[in-house]
């Protein structure tokens, strides 16, 4: 019996999702908690290999649940009793043995958060990029709309990526004002079939440039057409990024 | 020349506002940053001595700015360059030498944050109390209304408080739904002339009991009249509490 988990985490103190020799990964923390319950080693497969410092509300990961002695619906509560406070299992369900959370992912949604103020807000800082300059929301919204479609995102891909093609489907892309309990935020949210390495952080950086007036929103189609990384905005830091949801 | 600062902080890693021998206080971190600029030791006086783990968006503190060589309006930017990311100076202004941010505070606003979900949300956890059970918003809102007025809050005061009187003025008290970027929150917000030791955390605990159905909203007047700490709800943990604003 294969089990699919939905996982939320604060990525601040982790070297990313994937196990590494030189740091603690979310995957390792989760696998060690599952191993306590199964009383054996276990390996998980995730939908996304989030980078160091990136957060998640809806990461998905599977593991072989053979020998599980508790009902699947009790797994979140039992695992959360074993996990640290910055990793939480939100849901668990049984899935077919041939289900693969990476290859069967049809849509992924990421969010990049900004907060604009003269001084950084320490209650938002950890999850949201502070921008001291004024931002033009309208320009950011217009810029985001240009990313929707089946497009070649070579300009929005970090060098060293191993993808066979740089064409990706973007289903939705928007910039929204969110009145949080501790201050206003501007969020860049993008839903796509898949993303190239650092693609969301480069898209967010380009949208930020539009908000700062460094890039005109209508230049985005030219930046895309150029297929040249140097034409797009900079890669924004990981702490502003959250993997919101994966759909199959 | 006396200077008044507005300060925001993530209280997670601090032993509270006030300097202590056995831990790092926000006051110490701030005073050390100011001392770098003034090139001498300095002492600050704050509006509120927030407890260990409590956060702030609008703490206020004064210090003697004699010898300051930069314009007051540049202070936030310069101080923020010296301060860690979890403490931020939001504003600075010159005030009269006889101004005292503690005794001249006329209104203080605190917020206690909750998030309700089966599993805790790691992106809210740090600033917001996780509640697994369903909450009755209507009951919480009704309960909060009973706190408004000039009332004796002896039932809402931790033992060991040194206040001469337990009567306090509460100007506003409400419970609101807030749609944050990473999940729904319920906030308990209270504005008063001053608060007894742990008073907001006990009020929030009592409002939580109303939300859980453990206390009827209309029992609040009786709990207040009892002048008995054991009648009120429990003292909620500090991480959910934020000092939002101080008005003079």
GROMACS .gro file of C-alpha atoms in nm, chain A residues 8-10 55 57 80 85-90 111 113 119-123 125-127 178-182 185 187 242, chain B residues 8-10 55 57 80 85-90 111 113 119-123 125-127 178-182 185 187 242:
model
   60
    8UNK     CA    1   0.368   2.198   0.504
    9UNK     CA    2   0.701   2.336   0.620
   10UNK     CA    3   0.893   2.645   0.716
   55UNK     CA    4   0.862   2.695   0.225
   57UNK     CA    5   0.198   2.457   0.233
   80UNK     CA    6   0.301   1.557   1.386
   85UNK     CA    7   0.717   2.244   1.478
   86UNK     CA    8   0.842   2.367   1.141
   87UNK     CA    9   0.727   2.056   0.953
   88UNK     CA   10   0.364   1.943   0.958
   89UNK     CA   11   0.175   1.662   0.783
   90UNK     CA   12  -0.155   1.812   0.673
  111UNK     CA   13   0.355   3.195  -0.437
  113UNK     CA   14   0.550   3.711  -0.118
  119UNK     CA   15   1.157   4.931   0.723
  120UNK     CA   16   1.134   4.553   0.705
  121UNK     CA   17   0.857   4.393   0.911
  122UNK     CA   18   1.014   4.122   1.135
  123UNK     CA   19   0.680   3.939   1.152
  125UNK     CA   20   1.044   3.895   0.691
  126UNK     CA   21   1.085   3.524   0.734
  127UNK     CA   22   0.842   3.439   0.453
  178UNK     CA   23  -0.324   4.054   0.078
  179UNK     CA   24  -0.411   4.229   0.406
  180UNK     CA   25  -0.235   3.999   0.657
  181UNK     CA   26  -0.286   4.033   1.030
  182UNK     CA   27   0.053   4.205   1.069
  185UNK     CA   28   0.159   4.191   0.144
  187UNK     CA   29   0.182   3.811  -0.359
  242UNK     CA   30   0.622   2.895  -0.098
  256UNK     CA   31   0.887   4.592   1.557
  257UNK     CA   32   1.027   4.256   1.660
  258UNK     CA   33   0.987   3.882   1.635
  303UNK     CA   34   0.614   4.002   1.939
  305UNK     CA   35   0.476   4.580   1.558
  328UNK     CA   36   1.835   4.863   1.084
  333UNK     CA   37   1.661   4.072   1.104
  334UNK     CA   38   1.416   3.999   1.386
  335UNK     CA   39   1.429   4.355   1.526
  336UNK     CA   40   1.343   4.657   1.313
  337UNK     CA   41   1.314   5.030   1.385
  338UNK     CA   42   1.006   5.148   1.198
  359UNK     CA   43  -0.350   4.122   1.917
  361UNK     CA   44  -0.364   3.530   1.681
  367UNK     CA   45  -0.277   2.016   1.161
  368UNK     CA   46  -0.070   2.317   1.268
  369UNK     CA   47   0.045   2.547   0.985
  370UNK     CA   48   0.426   2.590   1.011
  371UNK     CA   49   0.403   2.924   0.828
  373UNK     CA   50   0.279   2.866   1.403
  374UNK     CA   51   0.550   3.106   1.505
  375UNK     CA   52   0.309   3.396   1.559
  426UNK     CA   53  -0.821   3.749   0.867
  427UNK     CA   54  -0.742   3.580   0.534
  428UNK     CA   55  -0.360   3.573   0.544
  429UNK     CA   56  -0.155   3.472   0.243
  430UNK     CA   57  -0.086   3.129   0.394
  433UNK     CA   58  -0.649   3.336   1.102
  435UNK     CA   59  -0.746   3.746   1.575
  490UNK     CA   60   0.174   4.089   1.946
   0.00000   0.00000   0.00000
